Short mmCIF file of C-alpha atoms and ligand atoms in Angstrom, two decimals:
data_model
loop_
_atom_site.label_atom_id
_atom_site.label_comp_id
_atom_site.label_asym_id
_atom_site.label_seq_id
_atom_site.Cartn_x
_atom_site.Cartn_y
_atom_site.Cartn_z
CA MET A 1 58.21 18.74 7.03
CA LYS A 2 61.71 18.81 8.43
CA ILE A 3 62.92 15.60 10.01
CA ILE A 4 66.48 16.71 10.79
CA SER A 5 67.85 20.17 11.47
CA ILE A 6 71.54 20.61 12.23
CA LYS A 7 72.77 24.03 13.30
CA ASP A 8 76.39 25.22 13.62
CA LEU A 9 77.32 21.74 14.76
CA SER A 10 80.85 20.59 15.54
CA VAL A 11 82.26 17.36 16.93
CA LYS A 12 85.69 17.53 18.53
CA TYR A 13 87.95 14.71 19.64
CA GLY A 14 90.54 16.52 21.74
CA ASN A 15 91.64 19.39 19.51
CA PHE A 16 90.65 17.61 16.34
CA TYR A 17 87.43 18.50 14.56
CA ALA A 18 85.74 15.39 13.12
CA LEU A 19 82.91 17.75 12.05
CA LYS A 20 83.07 21.54 11.92
CA ASP A 21 80.29 24.15 11.66
CA ILE A 22 77.80 21.89 9.96
CA ASN A 23 74.44 23.30 8.93
CA LEU A 24 72.02 20.90 7.31
CA GLU A 25 68.29 20.42 6.97
CA VAL A 26 66.63 17.24 5.79
CA GLU A 27 63.00 16.98 4.68
CA GLU A 28 60.92 13.91 5.44
CA GLY A 29 61.12 11.35 2.66
CA GLU A 30 64.34 12.68 1.18
CA ILE A 31 67.37 10.59 0.31
CA ILE A 32 70.56 12.46 1.24
CA GLY A 33 73.78 11.25 -0.32
CA VAL A 34 76.91 11.86 1.74
CA LEU A 35 80.09 11.89 -0.30
CA GLY A 36 83.66 12.31 0.91
CA GLN A 37 87.01 10.61 1.22
CA SER A 38 87.86 8.28 4.06
CA GLY A 39 88.19 10.24 7.31
CA SER A 40 86.05 13.18 6.13
CA GLY A 41 83.48 12.70 8.90
CA LYS A 42 80.76 10.69 7.16
CA THR A 43 80.38 8.10 9.91
CA THR A 44 80.58 10.80 12.58
CA LEU A 45 77.66 12.56 10.88
CA CYS A 46 75.67 9.30 10.93
CA LYS A 47 76.44 8.87 14.63
CA ILE A 48 75.33 12.43 15.37
CA ILE A 49 72.06 12.01 13.50
CA SER A 50 71.34 8.74 15.28
CA GLY A 51 72.20 10.17 18.69
CA ILE A 52 75.10 7.75 19.31
CA GLU A 53 77.44 10.72 19.39
CA LYS A 54 76.67 14.13 20.91
CA PRO A 55 77.77 17.41 19.34
CA THR A 56 80.57 19.34 21.05
CA GLU A 57 79.12 22.60 19.74
CA GLY A 58 75.86 23.53 18.01
CA SER A 59 72.65 21.56 17.91
CA LEU A 60 70.75 18.74 16.27
CA THR A 61 66.97 18.79 16.21
CA ILE A 62 65.30 15.62 15.07
CA LYS A 63 61.63 14.67 14.77
CA LYS A 64 60.50 12.53 17.68
CA PHE A 65 59.72 8.94 16.84
CA GLU A 66 59.96 5.52 18.44
CA LYS A 67 63.44 4.12 18.84
CA THR A 68 62.74 1.26 16.45
CA LYS A 69 61.79 3.71 13.67
CA LEU A 70 65.46 4.61 13.31
CA GLN A 71 67.42 1.83 11.63
CA PHE A 72 70.90 1.27 10.23
CA VAL A 73 72.62 -0.63 7.50
CA PHE A 74 76.41 -0.81 7.83
CA GLN A 75 79.25 -1.52 5.47
CA ASP A 76 80.12 -4.97 6.74
CA PRO A 77 77.05 -7.19 7.04
CA SER A 78 79.07 -9.97 8.70
CA SER A 79 79.86 -7.93 11.76
CA SER A 80 76.36 -6.48 12.05
CA LEU A 81 74.57 -9.86 12.17
CA ASN A 82 74.67 -12.00 15.29
CA PRO A 83 76.46 -15.22 14.21
CA ARG A 84 74.56 -17.35 16.71
CA MET A 85 71.08 -16.37 15.60
CA ARG A 86 69.04 -17.84 12.78
CA ILE A 87 68.24 -15.45 9.93
CA ARG A 88 64.52 -15.39 10.74
CA ASP A 89 65.23 -14.38 14.34
CA ILE A 90 67.78 -11.75 13.32
CA ILE A 91 65.23 -10.17 11.02
CA ALA A 92 62.37 -10.33 13.55
CA GLU A 93 64.40 -8.97 16.45
CA PRO A 94 63.53 -5.27 15.96
CA LEU A 95 59.84 -6.21 16.15
CA ILE A 96 60.45 -8.01 19.45
CA ILE A 97 62.24 -4.90 20.71
CA SER A 98 59.20 -2.84 19.73
CA GLY A 99 56.99 -5.13 21.83
CA GLU A 100 55.63 -7.76 19.46
CA LYS A 101 55.45 -11.11 21.26
CA ARG A 102 53.18 -13.26 19.09
CA THR A 103 55.32 -15.93 17.45
CA GLU A 104 53.05 -16.31 14.44
CA VAL A 105 53.08 -12.56 13.73
CA LEU A 106 56.87 -12.45 14.03
CA GLU A 107 57.29 -15.42 11.70
CA GLU A 108 54.84 -14.14 9.14
CA LYS A 109 56.36 -10.67 9.03
CA ALA A 110 59.91 -12.03 8.85
CA GLU A 111 58.97 -14.37 6.01
CA ASN A 112 57.23 -11.61 4.09
CA ILE A 113 60.23 -9.35 4.36
CA ILE A 114 62.63 -12.17 3.40
CA LYS A 115 60.69 -12.50 0.15
CA LYS A 116 60.50 -8.76 -0.33
CA VAL A 117 64.29 -8.32 -0.19
CA GLY A 118 64.72 -11.07 -2.75
CA LEU A 119 66.04 -13.86 -0.55
CA PRO A 120 65.00 -17.50 -0.89
CA ILE A 121 62.68 -18.47 1.94
CA GLU A 122 64.84 -21.49 2.90
CA ILE A 123 67.44 -19.17 4.39
CA LYS A 124 65.15 -18.40 7.32
CA THR A 125 66.53 -21.27 9.41
CA LYS A 126 70.15 -20.72 8.37
CA TYR A 127 72.92 -18.82 10.16
CA PRO A 128 74.78 -15.77 8.78
CA HIS A 129 77.99 -17.71 7.94
CA GLN A 130 76.01 -19.88 5.53
CA LEU A 131 75.12 -16.86 3.38
CA SER A 132 77.04 -14.89 0.75
CA GLY A 133 78.04 -11.23 1.34
CA GLY A 134 75.20 -9.94 -0.81
CA GLN A 135 72.67 -12.19 0.94
CA LYS A 136 73.92 -11.01 4.33
CA GLN A 137 73.46 -7.41 3.27
CA ARG A 138 69.91 -8.24 2.17
CA VAL A 139 69.32 -9.70 5.64
CA ALA A 140 70.68 -6.52 7.23
CA ILE A 141 68.33 -4.46 5.05
CA ALA A 142 65.37 -6.77 5.82
CA ARG A 143 66.05 -6.35 9.52
CA ALA A 144 66.29 -2.58 9.08
CA VAL A 145 63.01 -2.17 7.19
CA ILE A 146 60.82 -4.66 9.10
CA THR A 147 59.76 -1.95 11.57
CA GLU A 148 58.90 0.40 8.68
CA PRO A 149 61.51 2.96 9.80
CA GLU A 150 61.05 6.69 9.44
CA LEU A 151 64.78 7.18 9.11
CA LEU A 152 67.19 4.71 7.57
CA ILE A 153 70.91 5.41 7.86
CA CYS A 154 73.03 3.48 5.39
CA ASP A 155 76.76 3.92 6.08
CA GLU A 156 78.59 2.65 2.99
CA PRO A 157 76.19 -0.28 2.53
CA ILE A 158 77.72 -1.41 -0.75
CA SER A 159 81.40 -0.70 -0.13
CA SER A 160 82.26 -4.29 0.79
CA LEU A 161 80.31 -5.86 -2.09
CA ASP A 162 81.39 -6.51 -5.65
CA ILE A 163 79.94 -4.43 -8.45
CA SER A 164 77.08 -6.64 -9.63
CA VAL A 165 75.94 -7.34 -6.08
CA SER A 166 76.19 -3.62 -5.27
CA ALA A 167 73.88 -2.81 -8.15
CA GLN A 168 71.30 -5.30 -6.85
CA ILE A 169 71.47 -3.85 -3.34
CA LEU A 170 71.04 -0.32 -4.73
CA ASN A 171 68.00 -1.44 -6.69
CA LEU A 172 66.59 -3.04 -3.57
CA LEU A 173 67.05 0.16 -1.52
CA LYS A 174 65.43 2.17 -4.28
CA ASP A 175 62.44 -0.22 -4.52
CA LEU A 176 61.96 -0.17 -0.76
CA TRP A 177 62.13 3.62 -0.74
CA GLU A 178 59.64 3.88 -3.61
CA GLU A 179 57.16 1.90 -1.57
CA LYS A 180 57.47 3.64 1.81
CA LYS A 181 59.23 6.96 1.11
CA PHE A 182 61.19 6.93 4.38
CA THR A 183 64.01 9.39 4.93
CA MET A 184 67.39 7.93 4.07
CA ILE A 185 70.97 9.01 4.73
CA PHE A 186 73.08 7.20 2.18
CA VAL A 187 76.84 7.37 2.68
CA SER A 188 79.13 6.32 -0.12
CA HIS A 189 82.35 7.16 -1.86
CA ASP A 190 80.82 5.88 -5.06
CA ILE A 191 79.44 8.74 -7.07
CA SER A 192 77.32 6.65 -9.42
CA SER A 193 75.38 5.09 -6.55
CA ILE A 194 74.74 8.51 -5.05
CA TYR A 195 73.64 9.77 -8.44
CA TYR A 196 71.29 6.81 -8.79
CA LEU A 197 69.72 7.06 -5.35
CA ALA A 198 70.06 10.44 -3.68
CA HIS A 199 67.84 13.48 -4.19
CA LYS A 200 70.34 15.72 -2.47
CA THR A 201 74.06 15.37 -1.98
CA ILE A 202 76.46 16.82 0.54
CA ILE A 203 80.22 16.87 0.10
CA LEU A 204 82.42 16.53 3.18
CA TYR A 205 86.11 17.35 3.40
CA ARG A 206 88.02 17.04 6.69
CA GLY A 207 84.82 17.44 8.66
CA ASN A 208 83.68 20.49 6.70
CA LEU A 209 80.65 20.74 4.48
CA MET A 210 82.07 21.99 1.18
CA GLU A 211 79.14 21.89 -1.20
CA TRP A 212 75.53 20.72 -0.98
CA GLY A 213 72.31 20.74 -2.96
CA ASP A 214 70.43 18.76 -5.59
CA THR A 215 72.39 15.69 -6.60
CA GLU A 216 72.06 16.45 -10.30
CA GLU A 217 73.52 19.95 -9.80
CA ILE A 218 76.35 18.82 -7.53
CA ILE A 219 77.51 16.01 -9.78
CA LYS A 220 76.96 17.63 -13.17
CA LYS A 221 77.83 21.20 -12.20
CA PRO A 222 80.23 21.00 -9.26
CA ALA A 223 81.27 24.50 -8.21
CA HIS A 224 83.69 23.92 -5.36
CA PRO A 225 87.29 23.18 -6.44
CA TYR A 226 87.30 20.22 -4.06
CA THR A 227 84.11 18.73 -5.49
CA LYS A 228 85.51 19.12 -8.99
CA ILE A 229 88.63 17.20 -8.01
CA LEU A 230 86.69 14.59 -6.06
CA ILE A 231 84.35 13.90 -8.96
CA SER A 232 87.06 13.85 -11.60
CA SER A 233 89.24 11.61 -9.42
CA ILE A 234 86.42 9.15 -8.78
CA LEU A 235 85.57 9.08 -12.46
CA SER A 236 89.23 8.80 -13.41
CA THR A 237 90.97 5.46 -13.84
CA ASP A 238 94.36 7.08 -13.36
CA SER A 239 95.53 5.69 -10.02
CA GLU A 240 97.60 8.72 -9.12
CA LYS A 241 94.62 11.00 -9.56
CA LYS A 242 92.47 8.58 -7.58
CA ASN A 243 94.67 9.07 -4.55
CA LEU A 244 94.04 12.81 -4.72
CA LYS A 245 97.71 13.73 -4.58
CA ILE A 246 97.51 17.46 -4.42
CA LYS A 247 100.52 19.51 -3.45
CA GLU A 248 100.28 21.21 -0.08
CA ARG A 249 101.24 24.84 0.15
CA GLU A 250 101.22 27.35 2.92
CA SER A 251 97.85 28.95 3.28
CA TYR A 252 96.72 32.12 4.98
CA SER A 253 93.06 31.46 4.43
CA LYS A 254 90.39 30.17 6.81
CA CYS A 255 89.24 27.78 4.12
CA VAL A 256 90.12 24.23 5.12
CA PHE A 257 90.88 23.34 1.49
CA SER A 258 93.04 26.36 0.67
CA GLY A 259 96.34 24.63 1.43
CA VAL A 260 95.81 22.22 -1.45
CA CYS A 261 93.27 24.04 -3.62
CA PRO A 262 94.31 24.20 -7.29
CA GLU A 263 92.24 27.35 -7.72
CA TYR A 264 93.77 29.14 -4.73
CA GLU A 265 94.19 32.86 -5.30
CA LYS A 266 95.39 35.82 -3.35
CA LEU A 267 91.82 36.76 -2.54
CA CYS A 268 91.27 33.48 -0.68
CA GLU A 269 93.38 34.95 2.12
CA ASP A 270 90.44 37.18 3.02
CA TYR A 271 87.90 34.48 2.56
CA LEU A 272 85.68 34.16 5.63
CA ASN A 273 84.25 30.69 5.14
CA GLU A 274 80.78 31.98 4.35
CA THR A 275 78.07 30.09 2.56
CA VAL A 276 77.61 31.05 -1.07
CA LYS A 277 74.28 30.40 -2.76
CA ILE A 278 74.37 29.54 -6.45
CA ASN A 279 70.63 28.96 -6.61
CA GLU A 280 67.84 27.62 -4.36
CA ASN A 281 69.19 24.09 -4.76
CA HIS A 282 72.93 24.59 -4.75
CA PHE A 283 75.26 25.98 -2.06
CA LEU A 284 78.96 25.93 -1.35
CA LYS A 285 81.58 27.24 1.03
CA CYS A 286 83.98 28.97 -1.29
CA GLY A 287 84.14 32.71 -1.52
CA ARG A 288 86.17 32.95 -4.71
N1 LIG B 1 86.08 8.31 18.71
C1 LIG B 1 87.02 8.98 18.02
N2 LIG B 1 88.12 9.48 18.62
C2 LIG B 1 89.04 10.18 17.93
N3 LIG B 1 88.98 10.41 16.61
C3 LIG B 1 87.93 9.93 15.95
C4 LIG B 1 86.88 9.19 16.60
N4 LIG B 1 85.95 8.84 15.66
C5 LIG B 1 86.39 9.35 14.50
N5 LIG B 1 87.57 9.99 14.65
C6 LIG B 1 88.32 10.68 13.59
O1 LIG B 1 87.42 11.58 12.97
C7 LIG B 1 87.66 11.61 11.56
C8 LIG B 1 86.39 11.29 10.82
O2 LIG B 1 86.07 9.94 11.04
P1 LIG B 1 84.83 9.24 10.33
O3 LIG B 1 83.60 10.03 10.64
O4 LIG B 1 84.81 7.81 10.72
O5 LIG B 1 85.19 9.40 8.78
P2 LIG B 1 84.61 8.64 7.48
O6 LIG B 1 83.40 7.84 7.90
O7 LIG B 1 84.30 9.73 6.51
O8 LIG B 1 85.72 7.77 6.99
C9 LIG B 1 88.77 10.62 11.29
O9 LIG B 1 89.98 11.34 11.18
C10 LIG B 1 88.78 9.72 12.51
O10 LIG B 1 90.07 9.22 12.74
MG1 LIG B 2 82.94 5.83 7.68
#
């Protein structure tokens, strides 16, 4: 069953396209990895899916469910947790919003979820500033999953954490998914975490969907010149490569990447930005 269907969708800020001609379908229970450099439109896509932002063109169709069944985890747990609330109340708040009033039910559910996300129970009466970054992110995740969401949007949930803590948070997300099989949008610029978690991966570049399909295919057999560069630059330790310094040239093509594409050819000038299918599980926008 489809949970999300995005058709010919664009988001414009003035004349600038934050997203352009996006087509995407998400099945219930899937984990979609969203990979792209800073400014490529990843957060805008999350906002569109959650309804915070409306498309300028095209449409988004999303399965109807209660408001509390859509939850978020953000990059910076400090700014997403109310500093004046105790951890137990922060975690229970979505249940209150969904109408639960019984104190004992709220406390019991909050305590169960505190244990489930691997936090010591004593933290329930503490405040966010008394916790480490990793603990705060566990609180944010606990709060997000307490309503048993149908759709969980994680926008760079590990980007502010150090490597060992990141790995623990990834394991936690995977364990939680294994148990409930909710749909998850997982945004990252870390390829290994996408590889670990996501069933499908989409690659964004300047608001355009460049390549999408099964994660294994995209990461092991990237077909789009941009994806190839992105993956090799992320895997590379060479700092110059990491910054994706590609020489700009004049381009006569409609392809958004043609001005910097290392595989640019004469024939790209006629390229019409159509979707190319490699197989059932692998697509790209590159007509070469
Ligand atoms: N409200 C806005 N007004 C104008 N430009 C915006 C707005 N939100 C995002 N943008 C621009 O859209 C582009 C994509 O932003 P964003 O989706 O946050 O990228 P990412 O999450 O991949 O870093 C960026 O160039 C950003 O500056
Ligand atoms: Mg972002």
